[in-house]
Short mmCIF file of C-alpha atoms and ligand atoms in Angstrom, two decimals:
data_model
loop_
_atom_site.label_atom_id
_atom_site.label_comp_id
_atom_site.label_asym_id
_atom_site.label_seq_id
_atom_site.Cartn_x
_atom_site.Cartn_y
_atom_site.Cartn_z
CA MET J 1 135.11 123.42 117.46
CA ALA J 2 135.47 126.86 114.70
CA ARG J 3 132.94 130.48 116.14
CA THR J 4 131.04 130.25 113.12
CA LEU J 5 128.72 126.36 112.40
CA GLY J 6 127.80 125.61 108.82
CA ILE J 7 124.03 125.58 108.71
CA GLY J 8 121.60 123.54 106.40
CA ILE J 9 118.37 124.58 105.50
CA ILE J 10 115.32 121.53 105.39
CA GLY J 11 112.36 122.83 103.75
CA ALA J 12 112.68 125.38 101.15
CA GLY J 13 108.98 126.65 101.23
CA ASN J 14 107.16 130.70 102.76
CA ILE J 15 109.55 131.07 106.61
CA SER J 16 112.83 129.40 104.23
CA SER J 17 113.51 133.48 103.39
CA THR J 18 112.32 134.39 106.24
CA TYR J 19 115.80 132.76 107.25
CA LEU J 20 117.96 133.07 104.56
CA LYS J 21 117.33 137.17 104.17
CA LEU J 22 117.84 137.38 108.29
CA ALA J 23 121.03 134.85 109.07
CA PRO J 24 122.98 137.09 107.73
CA LEU J 25 122.53 140.21 110.84
CA PHE J 26 124.09 136.95 113.29
CA LYS J 27 127.68 136.37 114.52
CA GLY J 28 128.01 132.08 114.94
CA ILE J 29 125.39 130.28 111.53
CA LYS J 30 126.43 130.25 108.35
CA ILE J 31 124.01 129.46 106.02
CA ARG J 32 125.21 126.83 103.42
CA ALA J 33 122.69 125.20 101.72
CA ILE J 34 119.32 124.02 101.37
CA ALA J 35 117.19 120.33 100.98
CA ASP J 36 113.07 120.25 99.95
CA ILE J 37 111.19 117.41 99.69
CA ASN J 38 110.22 119.13 96.41
CA SER J 39 113.80 119.90 94.72
CA SER J 40 112.87 122.48 92.08
CA ALA J 41 111.29 124.61 95.25
CA ALA J 42 115.25 124.23 96.81
CA SER J 43 116.62 125.33 93.84
CA ALA J 44 114.64 128.13 93.60
CA ARG J 45 115.11 129.47 97.15
CA ALA J 46 119.08 128.50 96.64
CA SER J 47 119.65 130.69 93.65
CA GLU J 48 117.58 133.71 94.94
CA TYR J 49 119.66 133.31 98.30
CA GLY J 50 123.18 132.38 96.59
CA ILE J 51 124.02 129.05 98.59
CA GLU J 52 123.82 125.64 97.30
CA ALA J 53 120.68 123.35 96.73
CA ARG J 54 121.08 119.70 98.17
CA THR J 55 119.85 116.62 97.78
CA ILE J 56 118.35 115.43 101.73
CA ASP J 57 120.55 113.00 101.96
CA ALA J 58 123.42 114.76 100.62
CA LEU J 59 122.95 117.71 102.82
CA LEU J 60 122.59 115.28 106.13
CA ALA J 61 126.03 113.55 105.06
CA SER J 62 127.89 117.00 104.06
CA ASP J 63 130.94 117.08 106.31
CA ASP J 64 130.81 120.81 106.55
CA ILE J 65 127.52 121.89 108.15
CA ASP J 66 127.09 121.62 111.83
CA LEU J 67 123.60 121.88 111.95
CA ILE J 68 120.52 121.74 110.11
CA VAL J 69 117.05 123.80 110.43
CA ASN J 70 114.02 122.09 110.54
CA LEU J 71 111.71 124.13 108.12
CA THR J 72 108.61 121.78 106.71
CA VAL J 73 105.43 121.79 107.47
CA PRO J 74 104.04 120.43 110.83
CA ASP J 75 103.54 117.25 110.14
CA ALA J 76 107.24 116.11 109.12
CA HIS J 77 108.69 117.59 111.65
CA PHE J 78 109.08 114.71 113.32
CA ASP J 79 110.27 112.06 111.24
CA VAL J 80 112.84 114.94 109.40
CA SER J 81 114.59 115.82 112.05
CA LYS J 82 114.87 112.38 113.43
CA ARG J 83 116.96 111.81 110.27
CA ILE J 84 118.73 114.89 111.14
CA LEU J 85 119.93 113.67 115.20
CA GLY J 86 120.51 110.50 113.27
CA ALA J 87 122.81 111.69 110.68
CA GLY J 88 124.73 113.65 113.67
CA LYS J 89 124.38 117.29 113.46
CA HIS J 90 122.39 119.34 115.69
CA LEU J 91 118.75 120.52 115.27
CA TYR J 92 117.08 123.80 115.36
CA SER J 93 113.14 123.54 114.38
CA GLU J 94 110.01 125.03 113.71
CA LYS J 95 107.47 125.18 116.08
CA PRO J 96 105.89 122.92 117.20
CA LEU J 97 108.38 120.69 118.29
CA THR J 98 106.69 117.33 117.40
CA LEU J 99 103.04 116.44 117.49
CA SER J 100 103.41 114.43 120.05
CA LEU J 101 104.56 114.97 124.18
CA LYS J 102 106.22 110.90 123.15
CA ASP J 103 107.53 111.89 119.54
CA GLY J 104 109.30 114.87 121.15
CA LEU J 105 110.42 112.70 124.18
CA GLU J 106 112.46 109.87 121.90
CA LEU J 107 114.27 113.08 119.49
CA GLN J 108 115.03 113.89 123.16
CA LYS J 109 116.32 110.82 123.97
CA LEU J 110 118.10 110.71 120.52
CA ALA J 111 119.68 113.93 121.11
CA GLU J 112 120.94 112.59 124.61
CA ARG J 113 122.40 109.18 123.04
CA LYS J 114 124.16 111.32 120.05
CA GLY J 115 125.62 113.61 122.02
CA LEU J 116 124.25 116.68 120.68
CA LYS J 117 122.24 120.27 120.70
CA ALA J 118 118.90 120.22 119.73
CA GLY J 119 116.42 123.83 119.85
CA CYS J 120 113.11 124.93 118.65
CA ALA J 121 111.80 128.34 117.66
CA PRO J 122 109.52 130.31 118.87
CA ASP J 123 112.55 132.79 119.51
CA THR J 124 110.14 136.13 119.33
CA TYR J 125 109.78 136.19 122.50
CA LEU J 126 113.63 137.37 122.67
CA GLY J 127 112.40 140.27 120.98
CA GLY J 128 112.44 144.16 122.31
CA ALA J 129 108.92 144.03 123.82
CA HIS J 130 109.63 141.24 125.46
CA GLN J 131 112.64 141.20 127.23
CA LEU J 132 111.42 144.31 128.39
CA ALA J 133 108.32 143.17 130.48
CA ARG J 134 110.71 140.31 130.91
CA LYS J 135 112.82 143.16 132.71
CA LEU J 136 109.69 144.77 134.76
CA VAL J 137 108.35 141.25 135.74
CA ASP J 138 111.84 140.35 137.45
CA GLU J 139 112.15 144.30 139.27
CA GLY J 140 108.97 143.75 140.49
CA GLU J 141 107.25 146.35 138.91
CA VAL J 142 103.91 143.79 138.87
CA GLY J 143 104.26 142.01 142.10
CA THR J 144 104.04 138.67 141.96
CA ILE J 145 101.76 138.00 138.41
CA THR J 146 97.88 135.88 140.55
CA SER J 147 96.49 136.16 136.81
CA GLY J 148 95.94 136.81 133.18
CA THR J 149 94.36 136.99 129.80
CA ALA J 150 95.55 136.25 126.15
CA HIS J 151 94.29 135.96 122.90
CA VAL J 152 95.04 135.29 119.87
CA MET J 153 91.80 135.53 117.20
CA SER J 154 91.24 135.31 113.45
CA HIS J 155 89.95 134.80 110.65
CA GLY J 156 92.78 132.01 109.28
CA MET J 157 95.69 131.41 106.99
CA GLU J 158 93.58 130.80 104.61
CA HIS J 159 93.57 134.53 103.20
CA TRP J 160 97.67 134.95 102.54
CA HIS J 161 99.27 130.71 102.61
CA PRO J 162 99.56 130.27 98.91
CA ASN J 163 98.99 126.33 100.44
CA PRO J 164 97.63 126.77 103.86
CA ASP J 165 96.31 123.23 104.10
CA PHE J 166 98.17 122.53 106.91
CA PHE J 167 96.53 124.75 109.22
CA PHE J 168 93.75 122.36 109.21
CA ARG J 169 95.17 119.02 109.87
CA PRO J 170 96.51 118.12 113.50
CA GLY J 171 99.26 119.96 113.90
CA GLY J 172 98.31 123.03 112.50
CA GLY J 173 94.82 124.98 114.41
CA PRO J 174 95.45 127.81 116.15
CA ILE J 175 96.81 125.73 119.82
CA LEU J 176 100.07 124.20 118.06
CA ASP J 177 101.09 127.02 114.76
CA LEU J 178 100.30 130.20 117.65
CA GLY J 179 100.50 129.23 120.82
CA PRO J 180 103.35 127.98 121.09
CA TYR J 181 104.20 131.71 120.64
CA TYR J 182 101.95 133.30 123.60
CA ILE J 183 103.19 129.89 125.76
CA ALA J 184 106.34 130.56 125.09
CA ASN J 185 106.76 133.99 126.30
CA LEU J 186 104.35 133.04 129.53
CA VAL J 187 106.85 130.58 130.51
CA ASN J 188 109.53 133.01 130.11
CA LEU J 189 107.11 135.49 131.90
CA ILE J 190 105.72 133.02 134.39
CA GLY J 191 107.88 129.98 134.44
CA PRO J 192 106.41 126.32 133.91
CA VAL J 193 102.40 124.80 133.44
CA ARG J 194 100.85 122.30 136.55
CA ARG J 195 97.99 122.07 134.75
CA VAL J 196 95.14 123.05 131.72
CA ALA J 197 91.29 122.82 130.93
CA ALA J 198 89.74 123.89 127.69
CA LEU J 199 86.94 123.63 125.57
CA THR J 200 87.34 122.70 121.96
CA SER J 201 85.27 123.31 118.36
CA MET J 202 85.69 124.09 115.35
CA ALA J 203 82.53 126.85 113.12
CA THR J 204 82.46 124.58 109.79
CA PRO J 205 84.16 121.29 108.82
CA THR J 206 86.00 123.26 105.57
CA ARG J 207 87.21 126.33 104.67
CA THR J 208 87.77 127.89 101.30
CA ILE J 209 91.09 129.51 100.23
CA SER J 210 90.58 133.04 98.95
CA SER J 211 95.02 133.25 97.95
CA LEU J 212 96.58 132.60 95.29
CA PRO J 213 97.40 130.09 93.92
CA ARG J 214 95.06 128.10 94.57
CA LYS J 215 92.11 130.46 95.12
CA GLY J 216 88.15 128.61 94.96
CA GLU J 217 90.24 124.83 96.83
CA THR J 218 87.81 123.13 99.82
CA ILE J 219 90.46 121.99 102.52
CA ALA J 220 89.11 119.95 104.83
CA VAL J 221 89.22 120.96 108.99
CA THR J 222 90.43 117.76 110.56
CA THR J 223 91.53 119.81 114.28
CA PRO J 224 89.87 122.01 116.14
CA THR J 225 89.46 126.10 114.88
CA THR J 226 89.07 127.79 118.42
CA ILE J 227 90.52 126.98 121.88
CA GLN J 228 89.23 128.21 125.17
CA ALA J 229 92.38 127.24 127.87
CA LEU J 230 92.92 127.44 131.49
CA LEU J 231 96.29 126.80 132.30
CA GLU J 232 97.39 127.07 136.38
CA PHE J 233 101.13 127.89 136.66
CA GLU J 234 103.38 126.21 139.29
CA SER J 235 103.66 129.44 140.57
CA GLY J 236 99.73 129.97 140.95
CA ALA J 237 98.69 132.50 138.26
CA SER J 238 95.88 131.15 136.82
CA ILE J 239 95.29 132.49 132.74
CA THR J 240 92.87 132.41 130.21
CA LEU J 241 93.72 131.63 126.02
CA SER J 242 91.15 131.72 123.55
CA ALA J 243 92.69 130.91 120.19
CA SER J 244 90.82 130.96 117.30
CA TRP J 245 90.22 131.39 113.43
CA ASP J 246 86.42 131.35 113.60
CA VAL J 247 86.43 134.89 114.12
CA TRP J 248 86.06 137.82 112.52
CA ALA J 249 86.75 140.79 114.48
CA HIS J 250 87.35 141.97 118.46
CA HIS J 251 88.45 144.15 120.95
CA HIS J 252 90.12 141.50 122.94
CA PRO J 253 94.33 142.77 123.28
CA ASN J 254 97.34 139.91 122.73
CA MET J 255 98.15 139.24 126.78
CA GLU J 256 97.53 140.67 129.86
CA LEU J 257 99.05 140.00 133.18
CA TYR J 258 97.94 140.67 136.20
CA GLY J 259 100.44 141.79 140.04
CA THR J 260 99.90 141.76 143.39
CA ASP J 261 100.96 145.50 142.49
CA GLY J 262 100.59 146.62 139.11
CA SER J 263 99.41 145.24 135.49
CA LEU J 264 101.46 144.20 132.83
CA PHE J 265 99.73 144.64 129.21
CA LEU J 266 102.08 143.26 126.38
CA PRO J 267 102.08 142.90 122.52
CA ASP J 268 101.15 140.01 120.46
CA PRO J 269 104.23 137.62 120.87
CA ASN J 270 103.96 136.44 117.71
CA PHE J 271 106.21 139.69 116.84
CA PHE J 272 109.81 140.72 118.28
CA GLY J 273 108.62 144.51 119.12
CA GLY J 274 105.26 146.08 119.72
CA GLU J 275 104.12 148.72 123.00
CA VAL J 276 104.38 147.72 126.79
CA LYS J 277 101.94 149.19 128.93
CA LEU J 278 102.35 149.18 132.50
CA ALA J 279 99.82 150.34 135.34
CA LYS J 280 101.51 150.23 138.40
CA ALA J 281 98.56 149.88 141.49
CA GLY J 282 96.08 152.25 142.19
CA LYS J 283 97.18 154.34 139.17
CA LYS J 284 96.50 154.74 135.21
CA VAL J 285 97.36 152.29 132.46
CA LYS J 286 100.65 154.08 131.08
CA PRO J 287 102.61 152.96 127.66
CA VAL J 288 106.64 152.29 129.02
CA LYS J 289 109.13 154.11 127.22
CA ALA J 290 110.96 152.16 124.53
CA TRP J 291 114.81 150.75 125.67
CA ALA J 292 117.21 150.83 123.40
CA HIS J 293 116.99 146.70 122.84
CA PRO J 294 117.87 146.40 119.26
CA PHE J 295 115.51 143.08 118.94
CA GLY J 296 113.14 145.90 119.05
CA ILE J 297 114.03 147.70 116.50
CA PRO J 298 111.70 148.11 113.29
CA ASN J 299 113.87 146.82 110.12
CA GLN J 300 110.62 145.42 107.78
CA LYS J 301 108.65 147.16 106.09
CA HIS J 302 104.61 145.88 106.49
CA ALA J 303 101.38 146.74 105.50
CA THR J 304 101.03 148.60 109.15
CA GLY J 305 104.35 150.22 108.59
CA MET J 306 107.85 149.30 109.67
CA MET J 307 108.39 146.38 112.22
CA ALA J 308 110.62 144.30 114.14
CA ASN J 309 112.02 141.08 112.93
CA TYR J 310 114.45 139.12 114.64
CA ARG J 311 113.71 135.82 113.70
CA THR J 312 117.16 133.59 113.12
CA ALA J 313 118.27 135.33 117.27
CA GLY J 314 117.07 131.99 118.42
CA LEU J 315 119.60 129.85 116.25
CA ALA J 316 122.19 132.13 116.83
CA ASP J 317 121.17 132.04 120.53
CA MET J 318 121.32 128.73 120.03
CA ALA J 319 124.99 128.76 118.00
CA ALA J 320 126.70 130.79 120.65
CA ALA J 321 125.19 128.42 123.44
CA ILE J 322 127.05 125.99 122.01
CA LEU J 323 129.79 127.32 121.40
CA GLU J 324 130.12 129.21 124.86
CA GLY J 325 129.00 125.57 126.63
CA ARG J 326 125.68 127.49 127.84
CA ASP J 327 122.28 126.95 128.32
CA ILE J 328 120.25 127.12 124.68
CA ARG J 329 116.94 129.82 125.26
CA CYS J 330 115.37 128.30 122.99
CA SER J 331 115.81 125.03 124.03
CA LEU J 332 114.60 121.34 123.45
CA GLU J 333 113.31 121.76 127.06
CA ARG J 334 111.55 124.44 126.85
CA ALA J 335 110.37 123.22 123.19
CA LEU J 336 109.09 119.45 125.03
CA HIS J 337 107.16 122.20 128.06
CA GLY J 338 105.56 123.85 125.22
CA VAL J 339 104.26 120.67 123.31
CA ASP J 340 102.97 118.55 126.52
CA VAL J 341 100.73 122.01 127.52
CA MET J 342 99.32 122.03 123.76
CA VAL J 343 98.65 118.87 123.57
CA SER J 344 96.97 118.28 126.99
CA ILE J 345 94.71 121.68 126.23
CA LEU J 346 93.51 119.92 122.50
CA ARG J 347 93.60 116.63 124.14
CA SER J 348 91.24 118.23 128.23
CA GLY J 349 89.07 119.72 125.12
CA GLU J 350 88.16 115.76 124.20
CA GLU J 351 88.46 114.23 127.25
CA ARG J 352 86.62 117.19 129.33
CA LYS J 353 88.92 117.72 132.05
CA PHE J 354 91.58 118.96 132.68
CA ILE J 355 94.96 117.56 132.63
CA ASP J 356 98.20 117.49 134.78
CA ILE J 357 101.52 118.49 132.29
CA LYS J 358 103.83 116.05 133.08
CA THR J 359 106.96 118.33 131.68
CA ARG J 360 108.54 120.49 133.82
CA CYS J 361 111.29 123.37 132.31
CA SER J 362 113.23 126.11 133.65
CA ARG J 363 112.60 130.33 132.62
CA PRO J 364 115.11 130.94 130.07
CA GLU J 365 117.59 133.73 131.11
CA ALA J 366 117.24 137.26 130.15
CA LEU J 367 118.06 138.22 127.21
CA GLY J 368 118.68 141.96 128.06
CA ILE J 369 120.01 144.73 125.57
CA ARG J 370 124.30 143.96 125.60
CA GLU J 371 123.11 139.96 125.43
CA ALA J 372 121.40 140.54 122.47
CA LYS J 373 124.30 143.14 121.05
CA SER J 374 126.37 139.97 121.55
CA LEU J 375 124.33 137.72 118.78
CA LEU J 376 124.56 140.24 115.68
CA LYS J 377 127.77 140.97 113.90
CA LYS J 378 127.53 144.50 114.42
CA SER J 379 127.24 145.31 117.55
N1 NAD N 1 105.31 131.05 107.21
C1 NAD N 1 105.76 131.54 108.43
O1 NAD N 1 105.47 132.94 108.68
C2 NAD N 1 105.92 131.05 108.90
C3 NAD N 1 105.99 131.48 110.40
C4 NAD N 1 107.07 131.02 111.80
C5 NAD N 1 106.87 129.27 111.41
N2 NAD N 1 106.28 128.76 110.34
C6 NAD N 1 106.36 127.52 110.60
O2 NAD N 1 107.45 126.72 109.66
C7 NAD N 1 107.95 125.45 109.36
C8 NAD N 1 107.22 125.39 107.44
O3 NAD N 1 106.28 126.51 107.53
P1 NAD N 1 106.05 127.34 105.47
O4 NAD N 1 105.35 128.54 105.94
O5 NAD N 1 106.71 127.65 105.53
O6 NAD N 1 105.48 126.05 105.57
P2 NAD N 1 105.41 125.87 103.41
O7 NAD N 1 104.07 124.86 102.72
O8 NAD N 1 105.72 127.19 102.74
O9 NAD N 1 106.82 125.25 103.65
C9 NAD N 1 107.01 123.57 103.95
C10 NAD N 1 108.21 123.11 102.93
O10 NAD N 1 108.31 121.60 103.63
C11 NAD N 1 108.47 121.45 102.67
N3 NAD N 1 108.21 119.53 102.69
C12 NAD N 1 108.01 118.83 103.25
N4 NAD N 1 107.69 118.15 103.31
C13 NAD N 1 108.56 117.74 103.69
C14 NAD N 1 110.19 116.59 104.27
N5 NAD N 1 109.69 115.27 104.83
N6 NAD N 1 110.99 115.76 103.79
C15 NAD N 1 111.25 117.66 103.28
N7 NAD N 1 110.68 118.38 103.39
C16 NAD N 1 109.45 118.45 103.26
C17 NAD N 1 108.08 121.21 101.55
O11 NAD N 1 107.83 120.77 100.57
C18 NAD N 1 107.94 123.22 101.18
O12 NAD N 1 108.41 123.79 100.61
C19 NAD N 1 105.76 125.31 110.05
O13 NAD N 1 105.98 124.36 111.21
C20 NAD N 1 105.90 126.61 110.15
O14 NAD N 1 104.62 126.99 111.68
C21 NAD N 1 106.15 129.42 109.01
#
């Protein structure tokens, strides 16, 4: 097989520009074409980034495409991913992989039957900050992690996204939209989840869009927007996860993990960088000196300053894994486990009981400085 995979994209919306901007940093992948149900969206992105716009059918039938990235809205993920695998292309999907475990398992079977590989975002846990936390955990700095807290709370997405409807439909909501980042990072640090329980609710039945171009439009909320979940891990660790789009302000940190020999404080798993802090037993909390991890180096201007953004690292790792015949870090097995955990959290809210998680997965291999550099064009 060639040392570079030809990549196509289906879904030319908001996040496609991030993939198109960042993919050229990485070895082993070349984005050749983009398609969308809305052909003018595909043409606009294609001309912006100097690639081809094709129809979805033409992209699926293209000989120069080995792998297709599914960047459609969550409730289209399953159908589009099924078509990608059905067409004989490897699949990399944006999160969430699917909206039900049943659909995810069907994709897994299809990929196996076709001898194809599938992977799924999020890849932010491959960032310099989260991999530093992983190194500290692996080196035993906090001993055995026994408990922790995670908070992802704000007042929603209708203030910035041009088409925020999907966030408030089944498949959206803070748990399926932002939960993947938190669960993937917890699996990276602690391993798989055994059972969950949750209380779920929504503050209001509608939301008013305040972003352009649909400012003032009202949209219905048909999925919980506040979720208080309890996660018990195979390791025995118990973590509380609060996810909400009904909170104007709060003082909770994104993630804290408590171990037998200390505590670890992590930045937002939705981002690649940030400061990691550590408190050894009986000692004060101290920032951990940043390491020279390439996926922690700030490379993008944001309102709050420069930030590290290496989205597409998961896709590049998947391409390298296919070419090298090794395990994919952002693998289908881990994405399926994430879906199982998230839908079980929502089900627990409806059924008012603990839910056992059916799927299992291993922790992904750590991505140290050397491994991260090996994914980049310039090392
Ligand atoms: N926007 C972000 O910052 C962001 C960040 C990380 C992940 N994501 C994830 O990426 C995915 C896309 O998000 P987005 O913000 O780009 O959404 P978006 O609404 O801006 O774009 C989605 C695109 O998919 C197209 N589409 C919808 N159904 C389709 C179908 N059946 N076939 C082909 N095309 C179809 C739409 O026409 C649209 O152009 C979501 O799963 C989201 O969770 C988004």
